[in-house]
Coordinates of C-alpha atoms and ligand atoms in Angstrom, one line a residue:
X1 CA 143.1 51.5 127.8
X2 CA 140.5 51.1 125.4
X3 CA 138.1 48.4 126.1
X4 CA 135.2 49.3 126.3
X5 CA 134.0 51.8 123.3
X6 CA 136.5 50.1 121.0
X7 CA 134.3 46.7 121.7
X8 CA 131.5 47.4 119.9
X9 CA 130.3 46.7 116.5
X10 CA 128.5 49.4 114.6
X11 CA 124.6 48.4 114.6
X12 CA 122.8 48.8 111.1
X13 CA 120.8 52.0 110.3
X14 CA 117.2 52.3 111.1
X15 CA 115.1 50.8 108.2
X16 CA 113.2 54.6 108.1
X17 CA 115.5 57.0 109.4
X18 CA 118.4 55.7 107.5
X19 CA 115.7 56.1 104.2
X20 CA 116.4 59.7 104.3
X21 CA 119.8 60.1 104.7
X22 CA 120.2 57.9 101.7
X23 CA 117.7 60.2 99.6
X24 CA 119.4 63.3 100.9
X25 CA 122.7 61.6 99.6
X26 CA 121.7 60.7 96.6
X27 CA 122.7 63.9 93.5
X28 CA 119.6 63.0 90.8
X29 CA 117.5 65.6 90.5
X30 CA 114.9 63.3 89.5
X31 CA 114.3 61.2 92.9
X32 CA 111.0 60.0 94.8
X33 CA 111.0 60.3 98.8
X34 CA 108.6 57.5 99.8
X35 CA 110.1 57.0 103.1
X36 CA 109.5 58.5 106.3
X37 CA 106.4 59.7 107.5
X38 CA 106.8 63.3 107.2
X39 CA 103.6 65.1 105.5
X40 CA 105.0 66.8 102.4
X41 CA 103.0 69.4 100.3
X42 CA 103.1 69.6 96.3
X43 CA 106.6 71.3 95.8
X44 CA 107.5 68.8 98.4
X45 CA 108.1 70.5 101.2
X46 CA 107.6 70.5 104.8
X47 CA 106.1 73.8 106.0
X48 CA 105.3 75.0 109.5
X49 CA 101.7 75.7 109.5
X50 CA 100.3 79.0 109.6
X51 CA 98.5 78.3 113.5
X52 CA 101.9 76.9 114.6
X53 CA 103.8 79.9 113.6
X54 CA 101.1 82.0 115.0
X55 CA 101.3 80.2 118.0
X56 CA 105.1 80.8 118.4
X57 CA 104.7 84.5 117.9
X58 CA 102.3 84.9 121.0
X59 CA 104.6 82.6 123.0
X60 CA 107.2 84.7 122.4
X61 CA 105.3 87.7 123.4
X62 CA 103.9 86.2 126.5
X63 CA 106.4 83.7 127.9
X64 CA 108.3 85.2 130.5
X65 CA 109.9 81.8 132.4
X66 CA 111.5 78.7 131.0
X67 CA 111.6 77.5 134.7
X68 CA 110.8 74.0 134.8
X69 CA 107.0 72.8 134.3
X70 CA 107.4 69.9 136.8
X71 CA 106.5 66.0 136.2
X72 CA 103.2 66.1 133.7
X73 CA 105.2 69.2 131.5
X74 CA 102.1 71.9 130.7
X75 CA 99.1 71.2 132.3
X76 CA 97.2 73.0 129.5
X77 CA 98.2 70.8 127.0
X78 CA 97.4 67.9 129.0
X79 CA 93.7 69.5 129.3
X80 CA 93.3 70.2 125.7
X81 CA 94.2 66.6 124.8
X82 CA 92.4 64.5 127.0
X83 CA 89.6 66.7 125.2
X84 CA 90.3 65.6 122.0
X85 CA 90.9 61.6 122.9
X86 CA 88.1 61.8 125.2
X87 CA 85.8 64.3 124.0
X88 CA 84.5 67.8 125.6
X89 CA 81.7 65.6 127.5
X90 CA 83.7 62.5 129.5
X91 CA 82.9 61.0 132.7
X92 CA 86.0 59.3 132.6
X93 CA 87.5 62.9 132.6
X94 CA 85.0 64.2 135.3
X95 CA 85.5 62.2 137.6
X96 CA 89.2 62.2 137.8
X97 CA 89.7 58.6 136.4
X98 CA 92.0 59.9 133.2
X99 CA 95.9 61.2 134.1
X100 CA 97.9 62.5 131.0
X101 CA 101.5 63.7 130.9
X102 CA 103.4 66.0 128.3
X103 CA 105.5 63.8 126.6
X104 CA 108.9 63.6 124.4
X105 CA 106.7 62.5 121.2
X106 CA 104.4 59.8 121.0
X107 CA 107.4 57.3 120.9
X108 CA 108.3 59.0 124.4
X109 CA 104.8 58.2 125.7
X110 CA 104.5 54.4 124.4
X111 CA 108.0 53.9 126.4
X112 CA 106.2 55.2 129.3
X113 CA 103.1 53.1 128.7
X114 CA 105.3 50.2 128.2
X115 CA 107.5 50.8 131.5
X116 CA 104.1 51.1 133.2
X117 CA 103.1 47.9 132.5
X118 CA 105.8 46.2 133.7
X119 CA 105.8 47.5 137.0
X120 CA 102.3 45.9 137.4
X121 CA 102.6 43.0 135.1
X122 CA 106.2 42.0 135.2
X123 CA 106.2 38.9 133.0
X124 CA 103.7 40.4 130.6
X125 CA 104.4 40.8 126.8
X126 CA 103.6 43.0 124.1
X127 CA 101.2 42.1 120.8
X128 CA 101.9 44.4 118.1
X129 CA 100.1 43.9 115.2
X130 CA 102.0 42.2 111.9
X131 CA 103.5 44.6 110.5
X132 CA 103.3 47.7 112.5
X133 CA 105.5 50.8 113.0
X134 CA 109.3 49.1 113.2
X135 CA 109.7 51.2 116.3
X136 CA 107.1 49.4 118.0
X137 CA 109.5 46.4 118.9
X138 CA 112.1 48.5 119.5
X139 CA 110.4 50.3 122.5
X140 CA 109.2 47.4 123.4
X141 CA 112.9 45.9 123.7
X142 CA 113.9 49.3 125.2
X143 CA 111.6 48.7 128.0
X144 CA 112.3 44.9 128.4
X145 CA 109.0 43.6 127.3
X146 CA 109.2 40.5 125.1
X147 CA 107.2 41.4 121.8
X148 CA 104.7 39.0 120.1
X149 CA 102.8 39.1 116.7
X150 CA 99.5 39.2 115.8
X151 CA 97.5 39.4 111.7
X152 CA 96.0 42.8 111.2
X153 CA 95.7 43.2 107.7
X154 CA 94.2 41.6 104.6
X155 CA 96.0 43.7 102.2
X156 CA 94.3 42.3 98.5
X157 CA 91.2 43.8 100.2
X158 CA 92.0 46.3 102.1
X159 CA 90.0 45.2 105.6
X160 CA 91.1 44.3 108.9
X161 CA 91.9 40.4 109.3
X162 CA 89.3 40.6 112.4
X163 CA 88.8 36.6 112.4
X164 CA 93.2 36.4 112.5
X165 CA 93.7 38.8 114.5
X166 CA 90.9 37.4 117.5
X167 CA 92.9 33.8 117.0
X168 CA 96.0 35.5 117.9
X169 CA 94.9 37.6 120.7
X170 CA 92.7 34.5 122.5
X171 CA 96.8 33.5 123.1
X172 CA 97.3 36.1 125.1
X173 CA 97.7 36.1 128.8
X174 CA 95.9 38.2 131.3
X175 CA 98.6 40.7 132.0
X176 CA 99.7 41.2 128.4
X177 CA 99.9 44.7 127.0
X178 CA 98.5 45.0 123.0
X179 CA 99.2 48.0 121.2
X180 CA 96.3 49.2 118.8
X181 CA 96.6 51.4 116.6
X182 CA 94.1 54.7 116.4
X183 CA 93.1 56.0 112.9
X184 CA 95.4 55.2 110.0
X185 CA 97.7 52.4 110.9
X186 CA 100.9 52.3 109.7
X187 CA 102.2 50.8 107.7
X188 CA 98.7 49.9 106.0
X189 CA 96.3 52.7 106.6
X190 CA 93.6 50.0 107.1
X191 CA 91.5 50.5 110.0
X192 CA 89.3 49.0 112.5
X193 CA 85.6 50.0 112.1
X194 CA 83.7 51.1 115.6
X195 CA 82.0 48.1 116.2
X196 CA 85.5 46.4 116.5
X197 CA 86.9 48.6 118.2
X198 CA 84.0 48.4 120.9
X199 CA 84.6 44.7 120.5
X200 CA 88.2 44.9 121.2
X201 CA 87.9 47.3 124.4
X202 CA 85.1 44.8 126.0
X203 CA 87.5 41.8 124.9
X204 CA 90.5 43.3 126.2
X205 CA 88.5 44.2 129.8
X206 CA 87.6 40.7 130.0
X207 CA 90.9 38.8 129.3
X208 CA 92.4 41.3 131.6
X209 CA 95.1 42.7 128.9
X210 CA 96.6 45.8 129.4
X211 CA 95.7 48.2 126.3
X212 CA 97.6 50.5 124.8
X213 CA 96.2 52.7 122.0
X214 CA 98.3 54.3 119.6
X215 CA 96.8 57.5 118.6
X216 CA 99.3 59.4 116.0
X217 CA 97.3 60.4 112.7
X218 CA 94.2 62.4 114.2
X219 CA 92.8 64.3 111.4
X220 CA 94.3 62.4 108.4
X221 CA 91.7 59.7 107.7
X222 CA 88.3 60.8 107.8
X223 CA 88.1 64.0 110.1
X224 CA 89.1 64.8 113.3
X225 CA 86.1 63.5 115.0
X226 CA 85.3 60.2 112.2
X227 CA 88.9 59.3 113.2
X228 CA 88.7 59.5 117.0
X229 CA 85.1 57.6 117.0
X230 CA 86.4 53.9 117.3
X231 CA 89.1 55.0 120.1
X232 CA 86.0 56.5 122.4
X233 CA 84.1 53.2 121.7
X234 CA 87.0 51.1 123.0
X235 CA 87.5 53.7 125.7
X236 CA 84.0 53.4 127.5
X237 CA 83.9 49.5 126.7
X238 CA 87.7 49.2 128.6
X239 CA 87.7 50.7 132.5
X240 CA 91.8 50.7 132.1
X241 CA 94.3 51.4 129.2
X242 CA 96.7 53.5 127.8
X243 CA 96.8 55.8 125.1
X244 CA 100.2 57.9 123.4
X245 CA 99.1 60.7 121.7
X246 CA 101.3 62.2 119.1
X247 CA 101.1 65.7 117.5
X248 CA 103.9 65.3 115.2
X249 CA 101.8 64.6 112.4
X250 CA 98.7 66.4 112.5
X251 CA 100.4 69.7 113.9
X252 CA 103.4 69.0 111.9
X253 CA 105.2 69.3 114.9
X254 CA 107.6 66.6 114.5
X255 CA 111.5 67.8 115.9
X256 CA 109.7 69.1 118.9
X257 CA 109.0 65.8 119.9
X258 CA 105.2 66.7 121.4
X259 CA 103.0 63.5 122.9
X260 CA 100.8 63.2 125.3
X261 CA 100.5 60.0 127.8
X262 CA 97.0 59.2 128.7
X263 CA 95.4 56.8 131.4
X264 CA 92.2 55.9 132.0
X265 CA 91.9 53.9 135.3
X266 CA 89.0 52.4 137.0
X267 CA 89.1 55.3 139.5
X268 CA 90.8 58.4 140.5
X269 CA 92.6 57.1 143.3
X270 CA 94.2 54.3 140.7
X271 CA 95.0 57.1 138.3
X272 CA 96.6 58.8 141.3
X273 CA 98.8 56.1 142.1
X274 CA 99.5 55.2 138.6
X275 CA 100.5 59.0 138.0
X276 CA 102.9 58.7 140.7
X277 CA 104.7 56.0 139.0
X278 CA 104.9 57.8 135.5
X279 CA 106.3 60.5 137.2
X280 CA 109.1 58.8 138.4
X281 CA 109.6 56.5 135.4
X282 CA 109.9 60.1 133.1
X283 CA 111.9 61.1 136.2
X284 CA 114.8 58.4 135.4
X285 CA 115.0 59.0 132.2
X286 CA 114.3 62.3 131.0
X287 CA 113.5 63.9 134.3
X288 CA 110.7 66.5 132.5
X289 CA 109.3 66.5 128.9
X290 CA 110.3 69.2 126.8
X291 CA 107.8 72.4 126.7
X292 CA 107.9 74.6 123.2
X293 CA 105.7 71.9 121.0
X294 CA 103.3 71.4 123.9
X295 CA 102.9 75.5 124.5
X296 CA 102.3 75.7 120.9
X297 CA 99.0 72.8 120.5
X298 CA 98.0 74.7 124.0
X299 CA 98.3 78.0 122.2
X300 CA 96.1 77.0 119.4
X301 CA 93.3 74.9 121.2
X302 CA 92.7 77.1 123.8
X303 CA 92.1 80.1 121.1
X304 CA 89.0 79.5 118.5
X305 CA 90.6 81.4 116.1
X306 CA 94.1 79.4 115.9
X307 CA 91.8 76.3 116.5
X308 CA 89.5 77.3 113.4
X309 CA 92.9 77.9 111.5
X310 CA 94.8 74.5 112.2
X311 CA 91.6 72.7 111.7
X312 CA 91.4 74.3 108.0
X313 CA 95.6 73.5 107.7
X314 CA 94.7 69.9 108.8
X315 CA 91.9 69.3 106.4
X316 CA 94.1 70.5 103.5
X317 CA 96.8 68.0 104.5
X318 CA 94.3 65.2 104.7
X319 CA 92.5 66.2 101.5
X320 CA 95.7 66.3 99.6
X321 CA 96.8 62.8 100.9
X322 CA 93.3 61.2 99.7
X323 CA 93.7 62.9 96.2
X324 CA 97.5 61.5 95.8
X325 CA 96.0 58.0 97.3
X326 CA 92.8 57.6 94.9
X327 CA 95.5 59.2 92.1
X328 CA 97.8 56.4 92.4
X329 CA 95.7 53.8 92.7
X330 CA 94.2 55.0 89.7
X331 CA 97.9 54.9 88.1
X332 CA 98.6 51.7 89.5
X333 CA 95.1 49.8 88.3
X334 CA 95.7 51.5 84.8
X335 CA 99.7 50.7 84.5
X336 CA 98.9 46.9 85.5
X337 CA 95.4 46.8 83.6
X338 CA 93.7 45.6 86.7
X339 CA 91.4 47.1 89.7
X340 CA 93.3 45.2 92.2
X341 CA 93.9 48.6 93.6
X342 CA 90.9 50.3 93.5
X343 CA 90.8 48.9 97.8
X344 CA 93.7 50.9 98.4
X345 CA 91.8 54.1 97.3
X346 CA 89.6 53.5 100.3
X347 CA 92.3 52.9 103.2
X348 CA 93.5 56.0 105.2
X349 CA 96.2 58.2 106.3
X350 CA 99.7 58.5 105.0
X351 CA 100.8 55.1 104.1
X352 CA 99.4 52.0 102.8
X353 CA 101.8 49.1 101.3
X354 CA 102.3 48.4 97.8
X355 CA 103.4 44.7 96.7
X356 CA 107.2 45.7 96.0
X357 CA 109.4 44.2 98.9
X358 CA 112.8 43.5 99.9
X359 CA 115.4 43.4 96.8
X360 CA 112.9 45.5 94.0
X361 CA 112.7 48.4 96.1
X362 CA 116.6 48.2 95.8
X363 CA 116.4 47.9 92.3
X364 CA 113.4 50.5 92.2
X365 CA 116.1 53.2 94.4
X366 CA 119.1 51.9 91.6
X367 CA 117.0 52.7 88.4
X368 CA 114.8 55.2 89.3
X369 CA 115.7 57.1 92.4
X370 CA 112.4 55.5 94.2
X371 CA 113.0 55.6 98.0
X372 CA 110.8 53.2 99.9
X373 CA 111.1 50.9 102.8
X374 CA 112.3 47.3 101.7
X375 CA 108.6 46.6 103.8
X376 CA 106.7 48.3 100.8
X377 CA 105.4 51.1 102.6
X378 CA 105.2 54.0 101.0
X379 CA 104.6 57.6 102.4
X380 CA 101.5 59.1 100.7
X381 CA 102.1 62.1 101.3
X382 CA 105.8 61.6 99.4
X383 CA 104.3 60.9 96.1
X384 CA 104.9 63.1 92.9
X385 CA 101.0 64.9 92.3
X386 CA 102.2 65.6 88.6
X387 CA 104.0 62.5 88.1
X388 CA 101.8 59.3 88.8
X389 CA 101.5 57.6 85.7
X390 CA 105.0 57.7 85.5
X391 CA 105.7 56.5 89.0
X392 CA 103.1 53.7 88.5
X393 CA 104.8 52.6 85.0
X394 CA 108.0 52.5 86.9
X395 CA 106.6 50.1 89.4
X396 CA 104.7 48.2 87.3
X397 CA 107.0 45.4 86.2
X398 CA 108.5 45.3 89.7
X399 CA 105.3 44.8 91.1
X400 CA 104.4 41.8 88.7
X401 CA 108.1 40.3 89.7
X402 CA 107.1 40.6 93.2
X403 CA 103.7 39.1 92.7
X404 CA 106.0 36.4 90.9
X405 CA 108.5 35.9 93.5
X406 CA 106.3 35.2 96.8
X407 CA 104.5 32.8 94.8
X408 CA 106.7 30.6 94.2
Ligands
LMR501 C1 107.3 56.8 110.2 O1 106.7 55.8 110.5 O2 107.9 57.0 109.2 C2 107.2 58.0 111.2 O3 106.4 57.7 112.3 C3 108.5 58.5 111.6 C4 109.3 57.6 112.5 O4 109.6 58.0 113.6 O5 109.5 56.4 112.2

């Protein structure tokens, strides 16, 4: 008998993932990888930094158990990130208000944010901001959460849509859960300044929405502390809300699948209780996070010299990514003869979108071995240092058609 496997219908590739496999695939030799967010250095590469690997090589030395950690994975880590969301100094922290669990990746932790939520706010729905990370909706859907829109981004200029974005989220209903994004949103790498994020967190704490923060770029905008600013403002301006913490990026971690879940909670015997039920949600599904890419970000911030390094290894990945950004908008404002780009010199982190969607970035993969998103995201971090001009000039004409096409 074969009816059940044989009744299903193969589902469509990821709009990212499936990016890759396609570039991998394809035999040029002369081919751009714009695609997924992995940081790439200039002979395109994806190298283990120098702290991680040092890391390892004292784990190996000193690790004598791979018994189980139990429910919140290493404790360590969960110390040494709570000090980098909430600073060195918190009261939150202090007086037992904040809970944080090692987590499978930052996705891992927004599916345990989201499956929070639900348990206290059953009909409650979830405002991502338009556009946002594809996965977004999809954890969202995982976790049986109805997902709603709302503006973020004026693009031309390269600023948040505040007004837009405050007429969306006056719709929502006490209960709700709204992701934010922390520094260097993607898919625009436009962010909130402090003042709106101090805005948000009071707004949110009045409407009674349920917060979630989505923290995965620290250290590729402005500087690890620049970038964590606008968070802490929300943070002492809302008693409750939820943050995932990722350390794929900014420890190039990414296959290890290292998060953090964070709560803050009006007191500690709500984060208590609250930490109960994470437990047993991670319980049910993956029973206890895994522990290498957690032991390593321990490793390094609880040792000033592996914290000095990765600090130095971070600063050169962000540096590189604003060169490549400022370098292609350069490219771009000089291919086109405008200064229409000079905003997207400005925006931070790895991506930002360029106005080449749906069937051109087809056309760009056909002619030129361009890979991008059909959304027009582009991975900063992806683009050729020695080859701008040319990528601009390639772009050019598809960006005018573009342009051409959504008007009209
Ligand atoms: C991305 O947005 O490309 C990355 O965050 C990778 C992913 O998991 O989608």
């Amino acid at each position: 008998m074969s009816q059940f496997l044989s009744s299903f219908t193969p589902r469509p590739p990821d709009p990212l993932l499936g990016i890759s496999a396609a570039y991998k695939a394809d035999p040029r030799t002369e081919k751009v990888d714009l695609g997924v967010g992995i940081y790439k250095d200039a002979a395109g590469n994806t190298p283990v930094l120098g702290a991680v690997k040092a890391a390892e090589a004292l784990i190996l030395e000193r690790q004598t158990s791979k018994a189980y950690e139990g429910p919140r994975g290493n404790v360590g880590f969960c110390a040494a990130i709570e000090k980098q969301v909430f600073g060195a100094q918190s009261e939150a922290v202090s007086e037992g208000r904040v809970a944080s669990f090692t987590a499978p990746g930052g996705c891992g932790a927004i599916f345990l944010a989201m499956s929070l939520a639900a348990r206290v706010s059953p009909e409650g729905r979830v405002w991502i901001s338009t556009p946002s990370w594809p996965n977004h909706v999809n954890v969202a859907a995982a976790a049986g959460r109805e997902a709603l829109g709302y503006p973020y981004a004026d693009l031309a200029a390269g600023t948040v849509a505040f007004e837009e974005m405050m007429d969306a989220l006056r719709q929502a209903r006490p209960g709700d859960i709204v992701i934010f994004q922390g520094p260097c949103h993607n898919p625009t790498g436009v962010d909130l300044s402090a003042e709106q994020w101090a805005y948000l967190g009071d707004f949110c704490a009045r409407q009674m929405l349920f917060p979630l923060v989505d923290v995965a770029y620290q250290g590729f905008g402005e500087g690890l502390d620049e970038d964590i600013a606008g968070v802490r403002a929300f943070l002492a301006a809302c008693p409750e809300a939820m943050i995932a913490y990722s350390c794929s990026k900014n420890f190039g971690l990414y296959r290890e699948r290292t998060g953090c879940f964070l709560l803050q909670a009006g007191s500690a015997a709500a984060a208590g209780a609250a930490s109960s039920h994470v437990a047993e949600i991670a319980r049910a599904v993956y029973s206890m996070p895994p522990a290498h890419g957690a032991a390593i970000v321990e490793t390094i911030l609880t040792d000033d010299a592996l914290t000095a390094q990765w600090k130095t290894e971070l600063e050169e990945m962000r540096q590189r990514m604003v060169a490549l950004r400022t370098g292609l908008a350069n490219a771009l404002n000089g291919a086109l003869k405008t200064d229409a780009f000079a905003p997207l010199a400005g925006l931070n982190g790895m991506f930002s979108m360029l106005p080449l969607q749906g069937p051109v970035t087809d056309m760009l993969r056909m002619q030129f071995g361009i890979y991008m998103p059909g959304s027009g995201r582009i991975n900063i971090a992806g683009l050729p240092e020695e080859g701008l001009d040319q990528l601009a000039a390639q772009m050019a004409p598809f960006m005018a058609h573009s342009q051409a096409t959504a008007e009209g």
